[in-house]
Amino acid sequence: MDTRTLNTLPTSALGLGCMGMTFAYSGAETERSIATLRRALALGITLFDTADIYGPGTNEELIGPVLNEHRADVVLASKFGARSLEIDGRAPDGRPEYVHRACDASLRRLGMDHIDLYYQHRIDPRVPIEETVGAMSDLVAAGKVRHLGLSEAAPETIRRAHAVHPITAVQTEYSLWTRDVEADVLPTLRELGIGLVAYSPLGRGFLTGQITSPDDLAADDWRRNNPRFQRENFQRNRDLVDAITRMADDKGVTPAQLALAWVLAQGDDIVAIPGTTRPQRVEENIGALDVTLTGDDLARLDEIAPVGAAAGTRYPAPMMSMLNN
């Protein structure tokens, strides 16, 4: 397994996003999810990503016992702050007192004494970032957390947070159909020496080519509410994926492998965390590490999927308001 370093934190070049094992998507089975975790560990994946809202709570409860069997070899990342509007009417929540409560609750569910990389899941615009990160820094001092991160934060927020305590990584959506980060977030991270963790590098499964119709999604799959999966945008995005698939066929790889290889080719300071609940998908995704992209390949992909190529926003309007704060 190739390794990379997020600021000072070494990890596998590919991690595993665990959200779908208990949250948002349909069809996840506990035993298959556990088998997926074990296969990822066996293949050398060290970075595992979860959050307290996934379930809520049940994701940490699921993965904790499995990862604890290999705790010394695992980089466990979790997140706090993306609370439901039904809980105190706060979404998100960055209050210092909540930071401490959330971390303690995650540690109990995980059965661990520390979290390797702890993110603020969404920035709370009502709480100065200095106060939130100050509380997160207290967790580091207490030995409950090793490294700090932010998710979907604006450049100025990142700078202010980093001035309080070193930020190891910023997590954001990054893929062939979501390239917004290239404009100002990624340059800011590189200026400050902060790593980027790319979630949904396969476009929530769309870039694999396996979703051919909105009807392929179960009735309770949250992607049915995602603008990019809805009928007015679906076909335009399908045309984009068809072009990626043709290029993948030319190179003798799968569309997923091509899409992941592209993300990893954007810099050694980037780690991708594709999510899956199937061991065979982990094996396929790791194959992306053997895909070499030439300058001509990268130019062709820029033509196929330039910035802004995807039709539709990446979240419904209420969730879009929580990004880049």
mmCIF file of C-alpha atoms in Angstrom, residues 101-281:
data_model
loop_
_atom_site.group_PDB
_atom_site.id
_atom_site.type_symbol
_atom_site.label_atom_id
_atom_site.label_comp_id
_atom_site.label_asym_id
_atom_site.label_seq_id
_atom_site.Cartn_x
_atom_site.Cartn_y
_atom_site.Cartn_z
ATOM 1 C CA ARG A 101 -19.295 16.123 25.107
ATOM 2 C CA ALA A 102 -19.206 14.910 21.516
ATOM 3 C CA CYS A 103 -15.641 13.613 21.771
ATOM 4 C CA ASP A 104 -16.325 11.720 24.998
ATOM 5 C CA ALA A 105 -19.429 10.151 23.450
ATOM 6 C CA SER A 106 -17.513 9.080 20.324
ATOM 7 C CA LEU A 107 -14.741 7.518 22.409
ATOM 8 C CA ARG A 108 -17.328 5.509 24.366
ATOM 9 C CA ARG A 109 -18.967 4.233 21.197
ATOM 10 C CA LEU A 110 -15.639 3.399 19.572
ATOM 11 C CA GLY A 111 -14.272 1.744 22.698
ATOM 12 C CA MET A 112 -11.045 3.695 22.222
ATOM 13 C CA ASP A 113 -8.985 5.984 24.412
ATOM 14 C CA HIS A 114 -8.127 8.403 21.606
ATOM 15 C CA ILE A 115 -9.131 9.523 18.124
ATOM 16 C CA ASP A 116 -6.250 9.972 15.689
ATOM 17 C CA LEU A 117 -7.841 12.691 13.538
ATOM 18 C CA TYR A 118 -10.824 14.639 14.855
ATOM 19 C CA TYR A 119 -12.705 16.940 12.473
ATOM 20 C CA GLN A 120 -15.261 19.644 12.932
ATOM 21 C CA HIS A 121 -17.771 18.210 10.481
ATOM 22 C CA ARG A 122 -19.393 21.503 9.547
ATOM 23 C CA ILE A 123 -18.427 25.005 10.639
ATOM 24 C CA ASP A 124 -20.848 26.722 13.012
ATOM 25 C CA PRO A 125 -21.003 30.366 11.863
ATOM 26 C CA ARG A 126 -22.449 31.422 15.234
ATOM 27 C CA VAL A 127 -19.335 30.359 17.139
ATOM 28 C CA PRO A 128 -15.929 31.917 16.380
ATOM 29 C CA ILE A 129 -13.685 29.232 14.944
ATOM 30 C CA GLU A 130 -11.051 30.209 17.507
ATOM 31 C CA GLU A 131 -13.354 29.056 20.307
ATOM 32 C CA THR A 132 -14.198 25.748 18.650
ATOM 33 C CA VAL A 133 -10.604 24.912 17.753
ATOM 34 C CA GLY A 134 -9.516 26.048 21.212
ATOM 35 C CA ALA A 135 -11.779 23.369 22.673
ATOM 36 C CA MET A 136 -10.454 20.835 20.172
ATOM 37 C CA SER A 137 -6.928 21.777 21.245
ATOM 38 C CA ASP A 138 -7.918 20.982 24.833
ATOM 39 C CA LEU A 139 -8.754 17.463 23.647
ATOM 40 C CA VAL A 140 -5.234 17.111 22.237
ATOM 41 C CA ALA A 141 -3.752 18.292 25.530
ATOM 42 C CA ALA A 142 -5.887 15.726 27.362
ATOM 43 C CA GLY A 143 -4.658 12.910 25.103
ATOM 44 C CA LYS A 144 -8.130 12.201 23.729
ATOM 45 C CA VAL A 145 -7.246 13.383 20.212
ATOM 46 C CA ARG A 146 -3.946 13.283 18.306
ATOM 47 C CA HIS A 147 -4.588 15.525 15.278
ATOM 48 C CA LEU A 148 -7.195 18.146 14.344
ATOM 49 C CA GLY A 149 -9.108 18.630 11.123
ATOM 50 C CA LEU A 150 -11.890 20.662 9.541
ATOM 51 C CA SER A 151 -14.456 19.635 6.951
ATOM 52 C CA GLU A 152 -15.873 21.902 4.236
ATOM 53 C CA ALA A 153 -14.225 25.022 5.639
ATOM 54 C CA ALA A 154 -13.533 28.283 3.811
ATOM 55 C CA PRO A 155 -9.919 29.454 3.318
ATOM 56 C CA GLU A 156 -10.136 32.267 5.885
ATOM 57 C CA THR A 157 -11.643 29.896 8.445
ATOM 58 C CA ILE A 158 -8.814 27.453 7.823
ATOM 59 C CA ARG A 159 -6.233 30.194 8.383
ATOM 60 C CA ARG A 160 -7.835 31.339 11.626
ATOM 61 C CA ALA A 161 -8.158 27.771 12.906
ATOM 62 C CA HIS A 162 -4.557 26.924 12.006
ATOM 63 C CA ALA A 163 -3.362 29.961 13.965
ATOM 64 C CA VAL A 164 -4.951 28.525 17.126
ATOM 65 C CA HIS A 165 -3.711 24.938 16.720
ATOM 66 C CA PRO A 166 -2.037 23.167 13.773
ATOM 67 C CA ILE A 167 -4.651 21.702 11.431
ATOM 68 C CA THR A 168 -3.502 18.374 10.029
ATOM 69 C CA ALA A 169 -6.127 17.884 7.315
ATOM 70 C CA VAL A 170 -9.160 19.435 5.704
ATOM 71 C CA GLN A 171 -11.795 17.077 4.390
ATOM 72 C CA THR A 172 -13.905 18.081 1.421
ATOM 73 C CA GLU A 173 -15.638 16.512 -1.533
ATOM 74 C CA TYR A 174 -13.200 16.212 -4.439
ATOM 75 C CA SER A 175 -13.600 14.212 -7.617
ATOM 76 C CA LEU A 176 -13.843 14.503 -11.372
ATOM 77 C CA TRP A 177 -17.281 16.066 -10.977
ATOM 78 C CA THR A 178 -16.569 18.202 -7.887
ATOM 79 C CA ARG A 179 -13.466 20.344 -8.370
ATOM 80 C CA ASP A 180 -14.425 23.517 -6.471
ATOM 81 C CA VAL A 181 -11.599 22.982 -3.983
ATOM 82 C CA GLU A 182 -9.026 23.781 -6.654
ATOM 83 C CA ALA A 183 -9.957 27.470 -6.760
ATOM 84 C CA ASP A 184 -8.873 28.634 -3.299
ATOM 85 C CA VAL A 185 -9.067 25.909 -0.652
ATOM 86 C CA LEU A 186 -6.350 23.664 -2.077
ATOM 87 C CA PRO A 187 -3.890 26.549 -2.613
ATOM 88 C CA THR A 188 -4.512 27.642 0.988
ATOM 89 C CA LEU A 189 -3.851 24.151 2.302
ATOM 90 C CA ARG A 190 -0.608 23.928 0.372
ATOM 91 C CA GLU A 191 0.528 27.306 1.611
ATOM 92 C CA LEU A 192 -0.049 26.176 5.210
ATOM 93 C CA GLY A 193 1.202 22.601 4.787
ATOM 94 C CA ILE A 194 -2.186 21.025 5.520
ATOM 95 C CA GLY A 195 -3.269 17.784 3.852
ATOM 96 C CA LEU A 196 -6.488 17.245 1.893
ATOM 97 C CA VAL A 197 -8.749 14.251 2.480
ATOM 98 C CA ALA A 198 -11.047 13.784 -0.507
ATOM 99 C CA TYR A 199 -14.415 12.304 0.355
ATOM 100 C CA SER A 200 -16.843 11.018 -2.280
ATOM 101 C CA PRO A 201 -13.994 10.680 -4.814
ATOM 102 C CA LEU A 202 -16.317 8.436 -6.831
ATOM 103 C CA GLY A 203 -19.138 10.970 -6.953
ATOM 104 C CA ARG A 204 -21.274 9.026 -4.462
ATOM 105 C CA GLY A 205 -21.033 6.022 -6.736
ATOM 106 C CA PHE A 206 -22.035 7.831 -9.935
ATOM 107 C CA LEU A 207 -18.507 7.826 -11.370
ATOM 108 C CA THR A 208 -18.308 4.030 -11.140
ATOM 109 C CA GLY A 209 -20.747 3.749 -14.049
ATOM 110 C CA GLN A 210 -22.906 1.347 -12.052
ATOM 111 C CA ILE A 211 -25.856 3.744 -11.653
ATOM 112 C CA THR A 212 -27.646 3.932 -14.980
ATOM 113 C CA SER A 213 -30.987 5.383 -13.870
ATOM 114 C CA PRO A 214 -32.427 7.159 -10.832
ATOM 115 C CA ASP A 215 -34.567 4.046 -10.484
ATOM 116 C CA ASP A 216 -31.411 2.096 -9.582
ATOM 117 C CA LEU A 217 -31.547 3.822 -6.200
ATOM 118 C CA ALA A 218 -33.710 2.390 -3.433
ATOM 119 C CA ALA A 219 -36.679 4.432 -2.298
ATOM 120 C CA ASP A 220 -34.958 5.373 0.967
ATOM 121 C CA ASP A 221 -31.561 6.141 -0.581
ATOM 122 C CA TRP A 222 -30.749 9.786 0.233
ATOM 123 C CA ARG A 223 -29.205 10.278 -3.201
ATOM 124 C CA ARG A 224 -32.733 10.509 -4.573
ATOM 125 C CA ASN A 225 -32.788 13.965 -2.958
ATOM 126 C CA ASN A 226 -29.396 14.940 -4.350
ATOM 127 C CA PRO A 227 -29.788 17.344 -7.297
ATOM 128 C CA ARG A 228 -27.147 15.541 -9.365
ATOM 129 C CA PHE A 229 -29.116 12.303 -9.239
ATOM 130 C CA GLN A 230 -32.464 13.827 -10.137
ATOM 131 C CA ARG A 231 -33.924 13.434 -13.581
ATOM 132 C CA GLU A 232 -33.304 16.940 -14.869
ATOM 133 C CA ASN A 233 -29.560 16.536 -14.235
ATOM 134 C CA PHE A 234 -29.109 12.781 -14.347
ATOM 135 C CA GLN A 235 -28.683 12.362 -18.095
ATOM 136 C CA ARG A 236 -26.156 15.191 -18.427
ATOM 137 C CA ASN A 237 -24.114 13.633 -15.672
ATOM 138 C CA ARG A 238 -24.549 10.222 -17.238
ATOM 139 C CA ASP A 239 -23.014 11.591 -20.440
ATOM 140 C CA LEU A 240 -20.001 12.711 -18.393
ATOM 141 C CA VAL A 241 -19.627 9.258 -16.851
ATOM 142 C CA ASP A 242 -19.972 7.590 -20.257
ATOM 143 C CA ALA A 243 -16.983 9.603 -21.481
ATOM 144 C CA ILE A 244 -14.976 8.585 -18.409
ATOM 145 C CA THR A 245 -15.983 4.961 -18.976
ATOM 146 C CA ARG A 246 -14.772 5.054 -22.580
ATOM 147 C CA MET A 247 -11.398 6.358 -21.447
ATOM 148 C CA ALA A 248 -11.214 3.705 -18.734
ATOM 149 C CA ASP A 249 -11.919 1.037 -21.338
ATOM 150 C CA ASP A 250 -9.110 2.428 -23.489
ATOM 151 C CA LYS A 251 -6.711 2.072 -20.556
ATOM 152 C CA GLY A 252 -7.963 -1.346 -19.504
ATOM 153 C CA VAL A 253 -9.140 -0.193 -16.055
ATOM 154 C CA THR A 254 -12.513 0.362 -14.438
ATOM 155 C CA PRO A 255 -14.145 3.808 -14.299
ATOM 156 C CA ALA A 256 -13.744 3.770 -10.516
ATOM 157 C CA GLN A 257 -10.029 3.079 -10.790
ATOM 158 C CA LEU A 258 -9.595 5.867 -13.320
ATOM 159 C CA ALA A 259 -11.512 8.350 -11.171
ATOM 160 C CA LEU A 260 -9.522 7.475 -8.049
ATOM 161 C CA ALA A 261 -6.213 7.576 -9.914
ATOM 162 C CA TRP A 262 -7.082 11.086 -11.093
ATOM 163 C CA VAL A 263 -7.714 12.309 -7.528
ATOM 164 C CA LEU A 264 -4.450 10.790 -6.293
ATOM 165 C CA ALA A 265 -2.557 12.305 -9.223
ATOM 166 C CA GLN A 266 -3.500 15.804 -8.082
ATOM 167 C CA GLY A 267 -0.814 15.792 -5.386
ATOM 168 C CA ASP A 268 1.012 13.695 -2.810
ATOM 169 C CA ASP A 269 -0.698 15.731 -0.089
ATOM 170 C CA ILE A 270 -4.088 14.269 -1.041
ATOM 171 C CA VAL A 271 -5.628 11.084 0.371
ATOM 172 C CA ALA A 272 -8.902 9.683 -0.975
ATOM 173 C CA ILE A 273 -11.502 7.876 1.156
ATOM 174 C CA PRO A 274 -13.940 6.091 -1.168
ATOM 175 C CA GLY A 275 -16.771 4.458 0.724
ATOM 176 C CA THR A 276 -18.085 0.958 0.200
ATOM 177 C CA THR A 277 -19.719 -1.901 2.063
ATOM 178 C CA ARG A 278 -18.369 -4.653 -0.207
ATOM 179 C CA PRO A 279 -14.949 -6.332 0.063
ATOM 180 C CA GLN A 280 -14.649 -6.692 -3.704
ATOM 181 C CA ARG A 281 -15.037 -2.935 -4.154
#
